[in-house]
PDB file of C-alpha atoms and ligand atoms in Angstrom:
ATOM      1  CA  MET A   1     -18.741 102.590 264.144  1.00 93.00           C
ATOM      2  CA  LYS A   2     -18.080 100.276 260.962  1.00 98.00           C
ATOM      3  CA  THR A   3     -19.971  99.743 258.454  1.00 98.00           C
ATOM      4  CA  VAL A   4     -20.416  96.424 255.727  1.00 98.00           C
ATOM      5  CA  LEU A   5     -22.318  95.907 252.950  1.00 98.00           C
ATOM      6  CA  ILE A   6     -23.305  92.379 252.343  1.00 99.00           C
ATOM      7  CA  THR A   7     -25.258  91.501 249.014  1.00 99.00           C
ATOM      8  CA  GLY A   8     -27.783  88.759 249.174  1.00 98.00           C
ATOM      9  CA  ALA A   9     -28.588  89.301 252.539  1.00 98.00           C
ATOM     10  CA  SER A  10     -31.649  88.071 252.728  1.00 98.00           C
ATOM     11  CA  ARG A  11     -31.437  84.246 252.697  1.00 98.00           C
ATOM     12  CA  GLY A  12     -28.863  81.652 253.424  1.00 98.00           C
ATOM     13  CA  ILE A  13     -24.937  82.315 253.658  1.00 98.00           C
ATOM     14  CA  GLY A  14     -25.659  86.154 253.566  1.00 98.00           C
ATOM     15  CA  ARG A  15     -28.361  85.855 256.045  1.00 98.00           C
ATOM     16  CA  GLU A  16     -25.523  84.777 258.505  1.00 98.00           C
ATOM     17  CA  ILE A  17     -22.970  86.915 257.443  1.00 99.00           C
ATOM     18  CA  ALA A  18     -25.155  89.703 258.582  1.00 98.00           C
ATOM     19  CA  LEU A  19     -25.882  88.478 261.763  1.00 98.00           C
ATOM     20  CA  LYS A  20     -22.252  87.756 262.347  1.00 98.00           C
ATOM     21  CA  PHE A  21     -21.181  91.362 261.652  1.00 98.00           C
ATOM     22  CA  ALA A  22     -24.711  92.704 263.697  1.00 98.00           C
ATOM     23  CA  LYS A  23     -23.389  90.860 266.874  1.00 98.00           C
ATOM     24  CA  ASN A  24     -19.870  92.481 266.194  1.00 98.00           C
ATOM     25  CA  GLY A  25     -21.535  95.903 266.455  1.00 97.00           C
ATOM     26  CA  TYR A  26     -21.279  96.906 262.830  1.00 98.00           C
ATOM     27  CA  SER A  27     -24.077  98.878 260.804  1.00 98.00           C
ATOM     28  CA  ILE A  28     -25.565  96.576 258.109  1.00 98.00           C
ATOM     29  CA  ILE A  29     -26.372  97.656 254.467  1.00 98.00           C
ATOM     30  CA  LEU A  30     -28.834  94.157 253.743  1.00 98.00           C
ATOM     31  CA  ASN A  31     -29.237  93.600 250.146  1.00 99.00           C
ATOM     32  CA  TYR A  32     -31.661  91.725 248.430  1.00 98.00           C
ATOM     33  CA  ASN A  33     -33.292  91.291 245.335  1.00 98.00           C
ATOM     34  CA  SER A  34     -36.771  89.200 245.350  1.00 98.00           C
ATOM     35  CA  SER A  35     -36.918  87.810 248.697  1.00 98.00           C
ATOM     36  CA  GLU A  36     -38.515  91.040 250.441  1.00 98.00           C
ATOM     37  CA  GLN A  37     -40.356  89.182 253.133  1.00 98.00           C
ATOM     38  CA  LYS A  38     -37.134  87.146 254.126  1.00 98.00           C
ATOM     39  CA  ALA A  39     -35.026  90.356 253.869  1.00 98.00           C
ATOM     40  CA  ILE A  40     -37.431  91.912 256.236  1.00 98.00           C
ATOM     41  CA  GLU A  41     -36.917  89.419 258.996  1.00 98.00           C
ATOM     42  CA  VAL A  42     -32.907  89.760 258.658  1.00 98.00           C
ATOM     43  CA  ALA A  43     -33.526  93.303 259.124  1.00 98.00           C
ATOM     44  CA  LYS A  44     -35.210  92.874 262.344  1.00 98.00           C
ATOM     45  CA  GLU A  45     -32.991  90.638 263.787  1.00 98.00           C
ATOM     46  CA  VAL A  46     -30.395  92.773 262.700  1.00 98.00           C
ATOM     47  CA  GLU A  47     -32.352  95.552 265.108  1.00 98.00           C
ATOM     48  CA  SER A  48     -32.598  93.114 267.814  1.00 98.00           C
ATOM     49  CA  LEU A  49     -28.998  92.703 267.941  1.00 98.00           C
ATOM     50  CA  GLY A  50     -28.601  96.517 268.454  1.00 98.00           C
ATOM     51  CA  SER A  51     -27.310  97.419 264.854  1.00 98.00           C
ATOM     52  CA  ARG A  52     -28.372 100.032 262.697  1.00 98.00           C
ATOM     53  CA  TYR A  53     -29.691  98.667 259.173  1.00 98.00           C
ATOM     54  CA  LEU A  54     -30.667 100.111 255.836  1.00 98.00           C
ATOM     55  CA  LEU A  55     -32.512  97.253 253.747  1.00 98.00           C
ATOM     56  CA  TYR A  56     -32.089  97.911 250.073  1.00 98.00           C
ATOM     57  CA  LYS A  57     -33.631  96.199 247.217  1.00 98.00           C
ATOM     58  CA  ALA A  58     -31.326  96.076 244.335  1.00 99.00           C
ATOM     59  CA  ASP A  59     -30.123  93.209 241.418  1.00 99.00           C
ATOM     60  CA  VAL A  60     -26.270  93.563 241.468  1.00 99.00           C
ATOM     61  CA  ALA A  61     -26.214  92.646 237.728  1.00 99.00           C
ATOM     62  CA  ASP A  62     -27.830  95.898 237.179  1.00 98.00           C
ATOM     63  CA  GLU A  63     -25.159  98.727 237.275  1.00 98.00           C
ATOM     64  CA  THR A  64     -27.646 101.783 237.737  1.00 98.00           C
ATOM     65  CA  GLN A  65     -29.634 100.203 241.024  1.00 98.00           C
ATOM     66  CA  VAL A  66     -25.986  99.100 242.714  1.00 99.00           C
ATOM     67  CA  ALA A  67     -24.964 102.785 242.115  1.00 98.00           C
ATOM     68  CA  ASN A  68     -28.375 104.015 243.653  1.00 98.00           C
ATOM     69  CA  MET A  69     -27.910 101.493 246.407  1.00 98.00           C
ATOM     70  CA  ILE A  70     -24.214 102.779 247.112  1.00 98.00           C
ATOM     71  CA  ASP A  71     -25.484 106.384 246.770  1.00 98.00           C
ATOM     72  CA  LYS A  72     -28.295 105.511 249.485  1.00 98.00           C
ATOM     73  CA  ALA A  73     -25.739 103.800 251.777  1.00 98.00           C
ATOM     74  CA  MET A  74     -23.061 106.580 251.707  1.00 98.00           C
ATOM     75  CA  GLN A  75     -25.934 109.135 252.390  1.00 98.00           C
ATOM     76  CA  THR A  76     -27.157 107.034 255.286  1.00 98.00           C
ATOM     77  CA  PHE A  77     -24.094 106.008 256.981  1.00 98.00           C
ATOM     78  CA  GLY A  78     -20.807 107.977 254.941  1.00 97.00           C
ATOM     79  CA  HIS A  79     -18.634 105.399 254.624  1.00 97.00           C
ATOM     80  CA  ILE A  80     -18.558 101.807 253.857  1.00 98.00           C
ATOM     81  CA  ASP A  81     -15.496  99.819 255.381  1.00 98.00           C
ATOM     82  CA  VAL A  82     -16.484  96.203 253.999  1.00 99.00           C
ATOM     83  CA  LEU A  83     -18.018  95.176 251.119  1.00 99.00           C
ATOM     84  CA  VAL A  84     -19.009  91.034 250.805  1.00 99.00           C
ATOM     85  CA  ASN A  85     -20.155  90.519 247.372  1.00 99.00           C
ATOM     86  CA  ASN A  86     -22.647  87.281 248.471  1.00 98.00           C
ATOM     87  CA  ALA A  87     -25.098  87.001 246.088  1.00 99.00           C
ATOM     88  CA  GLY A  88     -25.321  84.287 243.764  1.00 98.00           C
ATOM     89  CA  VAL A  89     -27.296  81.895 241.520  1.00 98.00           C
ATOM     90  CA  ALA A  90     -26.744  78.108 240.962  1.00 97.00           C
ATOM     91  CA  LEU A  91     -27.313  76.495 237.590  1.00 97.00           C
ATOM     92  CA  SER A  92     -27.023  72.755 237.131  1.00 95.00           C
ATOM     93  CA  LYS A  93     -27.119  71.957 233.469  1.00 95.00           C
ATOM     94  CA  LEU A  94     -25.388  70.242 230.753  1.00 98.00           C
ATOM     95  CA  PHE A  95     -23.172  72.842 229.087  1.00 98.00           C
ATOM     96  CA  GLN A  96     -24.220  71.878 225.579  1.00 98.00           C
ATOM     97  CA  GLN A  97     -28.287  72.500 227.022  1.00 98.00           C
ATOM     98  CA  THR A  98     -27.475  75.940 228.447  1.00 98.00           C
ATOM     99  CA  SER A  99     -28.818  78.938 226.655  1.00 98.00           C
ATOM    100  CA  ALA A 100     -27.486  82.480 225.708  1.00 98.00           C
ATOM    101  CA  THR A 101     -29.681  83.734 228.250  1.00 98.00           C
ATOM    102  CA  GLU A 102     -28.813  81.453 231.339  1.00 98.00           C
ATOM    103  CA  VAL A 103     -25.467  82.039 230.578  1.00 98.00           C
ATOM    104  CA  ALA A 104     -25.823  85.920 230.550  1.00 98.00           C
ATOM    105  CA  LYS A 105     -27.756  85.499 234.065  1.00 98.00           C
ATOM    106  CA  VAL A 106     -25.388  83.634 235.799  1.00 98.00           C
ATOM    107  CA  PHE A 107     -22.424  85.476 234.553  1.00 98.00           C
ATOM    108  CA  GLY A 108     -24.792  88.805 235.076  1.00 98.00           C
ATOM    109  CA  VAL A 109     -25.225  87.437 238.962  1.00 99.00           C
ATOM    110  CA  ASN A 110     -21.993  85.780 240.169  1.00 99.00           C
ATOM    111  CA  THR A 111     -19.266  87.998 238.195  1.00 99.00           C
ATOM    112  CA  PHE A 112     -20.519  91.158 236.744  1.00 98.00           C
ATOM    113  CA  GLY A 113     -22.455  91.467 240.378  1.00 99.00           C
ATOM    114  CA  VAL A 114     -19.171  91.389 242.035  1.00 99.00           C
ATOM    115  CA  ILE A 115     -17.694  93.752 239.422  1.00 99.00           C
ATOM    116  CA  ASN A 116     -20.558  96.195 239.867  1.00 99.00           C
ATOM    117  CA  CYS A 117     -20.726  96.566 243.661  1.00 99.00           C
ATOM    118  CA  THR A 118     -16.760  96.771 244.013  1.00 99.00           C
ATOM    119  CA  LYS A 119     -16.686  99.662 241.186  1.00 98.00           C
ATOM    120  CA  ALA A 120     -19.546 101.541 242.975  1.00 98.00           C
ATOM    121  CA  VAL A 121     -17.688 101.297 246.288  1.00 98.00           C
ATOM    122  CA  VAL A 122     -14.020 101.345 245.885  1.00 98.00           C
ATOM    123  CA  PRO A 123     -14.238 105.408 245.202  1.00 98.00           C
ATOM    124  CA  ASN A 124     -15.106 106.069 248.865  1.00 97.00           C
ATOM    125  CA  MET A 125     -12.405 103.374 249.950  1.00 98.00           C
ATOM    126  CA  ILE A 126      -9.624 104.855 248.403  1.00 98.00           C
ATOM    127  CA  TYR A 127     -10.559 108.016 249.775  1.00 98.00           C
ATOM    128  CA  ASN A 128     -10.781 106.460 253.421  1.00 97.00           C
ATOM    129  CA  LYS A 129      -7.200 104.734 252.315  1.00 98.00           C
ATOM    130  CA  GLN A 130      -8.848 101.707 254.224  1.00 98.00           C
ATOM    131  CA  GLY A 131     -11.346  98.709 253.309  1.00 98.00           C
ATOM    132  CA  LYS A 132     -11.981  95.263 253.074  1.00 98.00           C
ATOM    133  CA  ILE A 133     -13.661  93.429 250.232  1.00 99.00           C
ATOM    134  CA  ILE A 134     -14.180  89.851 250.563  1.00 99.00           C
ATOM    135  CA  ASN A 135     -15.707  88.289 247.646  1.00 99.00           C
ATOM    136  CA  ILE A 136     -17.569  84.501 247.503  1.00 99.00           C
ATOM    137  CA  SER A 137     -16.648  82.403 244.698  1.00 98.00           C
ATOM    138  CA  SER A 138     -17.086  78.573 245.194  1.00 98.00           C
ATOM    139  CA  VAL A 139     -14.924  75.377 245.160  1.00 98.00           C
ATOM    140  CA  TRP A 140     -16.308  74.696 241.867  1.00 97.00           C
ATOM    141  CA  GLY A 141     -14.498  78.112 240.863  1.00 98.00           C
ATOM    142  CA  LYS A 142     -11.369  76.337 241.688  1.00 97.00           C
ATOM    143  CA  VAL A 143     -11.834  72.976 240.859  1.00 97.00           C
ATOM    144  CA  GLY A 144     -14.846  73.054 238.292  1.00 97.00           C
ATOM    145  CA  ALA A 145     -18.391  70.850 238.359  1.00 96.00           C
ATOM    146  CA  SER A 146     -19.684  68.483 235.838  1.00 96.00           C
ATOM    147  CA  MET A 147     -23.350  69.901 234.834  1.00 96.00           C
ATOM    148  CA  GLU A 148     -22.111  73.260 236.323  1.00 97.00           C
ATOM    149  CA  THR A 149     -19.545  74.596 233.824  1.00 98.00           C
ATOM    150  CA  ILE A 150     -21.308  78.031 233.381  1.00 98.00           C
ATOM    151  CA  TYR A 151     -21.603  78.561 237.384  1.00 98.00           C
ATOM    152  CA  SER A 152     -17.792  77.300 238.069  1.00 98.00           C
ATOM    153  CA  ALA A 153     -16.713  79.844 234.894  1.00 98.00           C
ATOM    154  CA  SER A 154     -18.378  82.715 236.479  1.00 98.00           C
ATOM    155  CA  LYS A 155     -17.136  81.723 239.953  1.00 98.00           C
ATOM    156  CA  GLY A 156     -13.420  81.247 238.491  1.00 98.00           C
ATOM    157  CA  ALA A 157     -13.681  84.880 236.954  1.00 99.00           C
ATOM    158  CA  VAL A 158     -14.464  85.917 241.024  1.00 99.00           C
ATOM    159  CA  ILE A 159     -10.942  84.279 241.963  1.00 98.00           C
ATOM    160  CA  ALA A 160      -8.880  86.061 239.274  1.00 98.00           C
ATOM    161  CA  PHE A 161     -10.802  89.173 239.480  1.00 99.00           C
ATOM    162  CA  THR A 162      -9.666  88.736 243.105  1.00 99.00           C
ATOM    163  CA  LEU A 163      -6.138  88.123 242.642  1.00 98.00           C
ATOM    164  CA  ALA A 164      -5.887  91.345 240.002  1.00 99.00           C
ATOM    165  CA  LEU A 165      -7.750  93.627 242.311  1.00 99.00           C
ATOM    166  CA  ALA A 166      -6.012  92.594 245.336  1.00 99.00           C
ATOM    167  CA  LYS A 167      -2.237  94.283 243.809  1.00 98.00           C
ATOM    168  CA  GLU A 168      -4.263  97.239 242.131  1.00 98.00           C
ATOM    169  CA  LEU A 169      -5.915  98.561 245.537  1.00 98.00           C
ATOM    170  CA  ALA A 170      -2.777  97.270 247.999  1.00 98.00           C
ATOM    171  CA  PRO A 171      -1.363 100.964 248.077  1.00 98.00           C
ATOM    172  CA  SER A 172      -4.495 101.827 248.717  1.00 98.00           C
ATOM    173  CA  ASN A 173      -4.513  99.848 251.791  1.00 98.00           C
ATOM    174  CA  ILE A 174      -7.622  98.225 250.788  1.00 98.00           C
ATOM    175  CA  SER A 175      -7.345  94.167 251.109  1.00 98.00           C
ATOM    176  CA  VAL A 176      -9.450  92.236 248.606  1.00 99.00           C
ATOM    177  CA  ASN A 177     -10.011  88.406 249.327  1.00 99.00           C
ATOM    178  CA  CYS A 178     -11.714  85.316 248.116  1.00 98.00           C
ATOM    179  CA  VAL A 179     -13.914  82.989 250.337  1.00 99.00           C
ATOM    180  CA  CYS A 180     -14.658  79.297 248.334  1.00 98.00           C
ATOM    181  CA  PRO A 181     -17.112  77.458 249.943  1.00 98.00           C
ATOM    182  CA  GLY A 182     -18.131  74.048 249.665  1.00 98.00           C
ATOM    183  CA  VAL A 183     -21.161  72.113 250.132  1.00 97.00           C
ATOM    184  CA  ILE A 184     -23.210  74.679 252.569  1.00 98.00           C
ATOM    185  CA  ASP A 185     -26.601  73.524 253.883  1.00 97.00           C
ATOM    186  CA  THR A 186     -28.998  76.407 251.921  1.00 97.00           C
ATOM    187  CA  ASP A 187     -31.471  76.848 249.765  1.00 96.00           C
ATOM    188  CA  MET A 188     -29.547  76.156 247.062  1.00 95.00           C
ATOM    189  CA  LEU A 189     -29.330  72.236 247.746  1.00 94.00           C
ATOM    190  CA  LEU A 190     -32.973  72.451 247.375  1.00 93.00           C
ATOM    191  CA  ASN A 191     -32.905  70.487 244.097  1.00 89.00           C
ATOM    192  CA  LEU A 192     -30.536  67.656 245.799  1.00 92.00           C
ATOM    193  CA  THR A 193     -32.564  64.498 247.451  1.00 94.00           C
ATOM    194  CA  ASN A 194     -31.544  63.703 250.859  1.00 95.00           C
ATOM    195  CA  ASN A 195     -29.608  60.784 249.456  1.00 96.00           C
ATOM    196  CA  GLU A 196     -27.326  62.844 247.340  1.00 94.00           C
ATOM    197  CA  LYS A 197     -26.846  65.033 250.350  1.00 95.00           C
ATOM    198  CA  GLU A 198     -25.889  62.075 252.228  1.00 96.00           C
ATOM    199  CA  GLN A 199     -23.402  60.963 249.298  1.00 96.00           C
ATOM    200  CA  LEU A 200     -22.036  64.305 249.417  1.00 95.00           C
ATOM    201  CA  LYS A 201     -21.258  64.442 253.195  1.00 96.00           C
ATOM    202  CA  GLU A 202     -19.540  60.814 252.817  1.00 96.00           C
ATOM    203  CA  GLN A 203     -17.366  62.341 250.379  1.00 95.00           C
ATOM    204  CA  THR A 204     -16.485  65.255 252.716  1.00 97.00           C
ATOM    205  CA  PRO A 205     -13.145  64.078 254.546  1.00 98.00           C
ATOM    206  CA  LEU A 206     -14.616  66.256 257.860  1.00 98.00           C
ATOM    207  CA  MET A 207     -17.786  64.022 257.158  1.00 97.00           C
ATOM    208  CA  ARG A 208     -20.637  66.955 257.263  1.00 98.00           C
ATOM    209  CA  LEU A 209     -21.970  69.418 254.821  1.00 97.00           C
ATOM    210  CA  GLY A 210     -21.142  73.182 255.801  1.00 98.00           C
ATOM    211  CA  THR A 211     -23.132  75.400 257.568  1.00 98.00           C
ATOM    212  CA  PRO A 212     -23.667  79.080 256.527  1.00 98.00           C
ATOM    213  CA  GLN A 213     -22.249  79.764 260.257  1.00 98.00           C
ATOM    214  CA  ASP A 214     -19.111  78.242 258.711  1.00 98.00           C
ATOM    215  CA  ILE A 215     -18.639  80.745 255.749  1.00 98.00           C
ATOM    216  CA  ALA A 216     -19.809  83.660 258.238  1.00 99.00           C
ATOM    217  CA  ASN A 217     -16.833  83.007 260.492  1.00 98.00           C
ATOM    218  CA  ALA A 218     -14.249  82.860 257.280  1.00 99.00           C
ATOM    219  CA  VAL A 219     -15.316  86.360 256.265  1.00 99.00           C
ATOM    220  CA  TYR A 220     -15.509  87.891 259.518  1.00 98.00           C
ATOM    221  CA  PHE A 221     -12.160  86.906 260.105  1.00 98.00           C
ATOM    222  CA  LEU A 222     -10.942  88.264 256.893  1.00 99.00           C
ATOM    223  CA  ALA A 223     -13.054  91.461 257.690  1.00 98.00           C
ATOM    224  CA  SER A 224     -11.145  91.890 261.232  1.00 98.00           C
ATOM    225  CA  ASP A 225      -8.071  93.297 262.163  1.00 98.00           C
ATOM    226  CA  ASN A 226      -6.643  90.085 262.759  1.00 98.00           C
ATOM    227  CA  ALA A 227      -6.579  89.937 258.899  1.00 98.00           C
ATOM    228  CA  ASN A 228      -4.972  92.716 258.340  1.00 98.00           C
ATOM    229  CA  PHE A 229      -1.550  91.773 256.464  1.00 98.00           C
ATOM    230  CA  ILE A 230      -3.879  89.253 254.011  1.00 98.00           C
ATOM    231  CA  THR A 231      -4.762  90.107 250.840  1.00 99.00           C
ATOM    232  CA  GLY A 232      -5.473  88.596 247.391  1.00 98.00           C
ATOM    233  CA  GLN A 233      -5.730  85.183 249.452  1.00 98.00           C
ATOM    234  CA  VAL A 234      -8.604  82.362 248.273  1.00 98.00           C
ATOM    235  CA  ILE A 235      -9.485  80.434 251.700  1.00 98.00           C
ATOM    236  CA  THR A 236     -11.796  77.384 250.659  1.00 98.00           C
ATOM    237  CA  VAL A 237     -14.053  76.178 253.737  1.00 98.00           C
ATOM    238  CA  ASP A 238     -15.459  72.691 252.491  1.00 98.00           C
ATOM    239  CA  GLY A 239     -14.403  70.489 255.250  1.00 98.00           C
ATOM    240  CA  GLY A 240     -11.801  68.795 252.536  1.00 98.00           C
ATOM    241  CA  PHE A 241     -14.335  68.426 249.889  1.00 97.00           C
ATOM    242  CA  ALA A 242     -11.810  69.336 247.033  1.00 94.00           C
ATOM    243  CA  LEU A 243      -8.619  67.655 248.315  1.00 94.00           C
TER     244      LEU A 243
HETATM  245  P1  NAP B   1     -29.237  81.021 248.431  1.00 79.83           P
HETATM  246  O1  NAP B   1     -29.483  80.513 249.817  1.00 79.83           O
HETATM  247  O2  NAP B   1     -29.582  80.923 247.264  1.00 79.83           O
HETATM  248  O3  NAP B   1     -29.490  82.791 248.595  1.00 79.83           O
HETATM  249  C1  NAP B   1     -28.781  83.812 247.315  1.00 79.83           C
HETATM  250  C2  NAP B   1     -28.852  84.967 247.984  1.00 79.83           C
HETATM  251  O4  NAP B   1     -28.594  85.750 246.818  1.00 79.83           O
HETATM  252  C3  NAP B   1     -30.201  85.320 248.386  1.00 79.83           C
HETATM  253  O5  NAP B   1     -30.418  86.442 249.101  1.00 79.83           O
HETATM  254  C4  NAP B   1     -30.539  86.050 246.982  1.00 79.83           C
HETATM  255  O6  NAP B   1     -31.598  87.216 247.168  1.00 79.83           O
HETATM  256  C5  NAP B   1     -29.326  86.766 246.199  1.00 79.83           C
HETATM  257  N1  NAP B   1     -29.097  87.151 244.997  1.00 79.83           N
HETATM  258  C6  NAP B   1     -29.733  86.469 244.044  1.00 79.83           C
HETATM  259  N2  NAP B   1     -29.667  86.842 242.760  1.00 79.83           N
HETATM  260  C7  NAP B   1     -29.646  88.233 243.280  1.00 79.83           C
HETATM  261  C8  NAP B   1     -29.176  89.627 242.638  1.00 79.83           C
HETATM  262  N3  NAP B   1     -29.570  89.616 240.826  1.00 79.83           N
HETATM  263  N4  NAP B   1     -29.238  90.563 243.047  1.00 79.83           N
HETATM  264  C9  NAP B   1     -29.144  90.821 244.567  1.00 79.83           C
HETATM  265  N5  NAP B   1     -29.342  89.625 245.362  1.00 79.83           N
HETATM  266  C10 NAP B   1     -29.285  88.440 244.589  1.00 79.83           C
HETATM  267  O7  NAP B   1     -27.418  80.885 248.201  1.00 79.83           O
HETATM  268  P2  NAP B   1     -26.186  80.599 249.411  1.00 79.83           P
HETATM  269  O8  NAP B   1     -25.772  79.100 249.428  1.00 79.83           O
HETATM  270  O9  NAP B   1     -26.830  81.528 250.582  1.00 79.83           O
HETATM  271  O10 NAP B   1     -25.356  81.333 248.539  1.00 79.83           O
HETATM  272  C11 NAP B   1     -24.355  82.615 248.839  1.00 79.83           C
HETATM  273  C12 NAP B   1     -23.191  82.983 248.181  1.00 79.83           C
HETATM  274  O11 NAP B   1     -22.487  81.629 248.147  1.00 79.83           O
HETATM  275  C13 NAP B   1     -23.600  82.675 246.355  1.00 79.83           C
HETATM  276  O12 NAP B   1     -22.617  83.302 245.810  1.00 79.83           O
HETATM  277  C14 NAP B   1     -23.308  81.061 246.139  1.00 79.83           C
HETATM  278  O13 NAP B   1     -22.951  81.130 244.925  1.00 79.83           O
HETATM  279  C15 NAP B   1     -22.108  80.824 246.919  1.00 79.83           C
HETATM  280  N6  NAP B   1     -21.883  79.088 247.563  1.00 79.83           N
HETATM  281  C16 NAP B   1     -22.768  78.339 248.076  1.00 79.83           C
HETATM  282  C17 NAP B   1     -22.424  77.356 247.992  1.00 79.83           C
HETATM  283  C18 NAP B   1     -23.555  76.018 248.455  1.00 79.83           C
HETATM  284  O14 NAP B   1     -23.284  75.172 248.808  1.00 79.83           O
HETATM  285  N7  NAP B   1     -24.552  76.865 249.145  1.00 79.83           N
HETATM  286  C19 NAP B   1     -21.239  76.496 247.764  1.00 79.83           C
HETATM  287  C20 NAP B   1     -20.300  77.382 246.689  1.00 79.83           C
HETATM  288  C21 NAP B   1     -20.497  78.631 247.180  1.00 79.83           C
HETATM  289  P3  NAP B   1     -32.926  87.218 247.034  1.00 79.83           P
HETATM  290  O15 NAP B   1     -33.833  86.051 247.246  1.00 79.83           O
HETATM  291  O16 NAP B   1     -33.849  88.491 247.792  1.00 79.83           O
HETATM  292  O17 NAP B   1     -33.139  87.224 245.382  1.00 79.83           O
END
């Protein structure tokens, strides 16, 4: 049975990715950081779908916590076939008003989180000569967003990381791809008014907000055998928002 590690699986897109893999027979390592109760609920859903799981609290920005999580996952399942680097935090603020602490937090989770988890998982993938790594960036990492300069930069770094690592790991039969969501209806939009959400819908050629399922479908495709000859790609799932 294949095993997938999903960071930030307690809510939103990560939760939906976990359910998608559970429906397809994967064992799931569910990472969360602060939303323990919600993570437990996701674990129950995964179990009810017949999948084995490991629920693990770790701050992806902390290299030691990540290393301990991977050790535990390896003891439990023996291998990790797919890594989905999904955990992320948003920051909407004028660049000039952003503090060094806020910059460190956003880069800590969005960029170093991806690096920490990937670094911890890759040795086993290289040993097994197979693996799929899927990084969740953002459409803002491609085109940039006003008032989200630091967030955009942290996600742009994930795209560059994906491209470079795809080249480095290809000889070991490990693919590295990236999904760039557009505006997806999750807790990340909680600071938007209904009116602002309506405006975003109107700016989207497909005339709706994205759902966590839209992203989970793309991630699952990239993890599947149907994507075995795809690496180093940046797939935008945004209803045409950034066209
Ligand atoms: P969300 O609903 O706010 O969920 C964020 C997830 O990240 C939660 O499960 C949270 O876990 C986890 N997380 C945050 N900090 C963490 C840390 N230090 N360590 C481990 N986990 C941590 O956001 P979402 O919309 O599902 O976003 C998922 C990903 O998609 C993020 O990378 C985000 O940047 C990206 N994205 C989202 C949108 C959008 O419109 N929603 C658009 C583009 C890209 P806890 O609550 O347990 O801490």
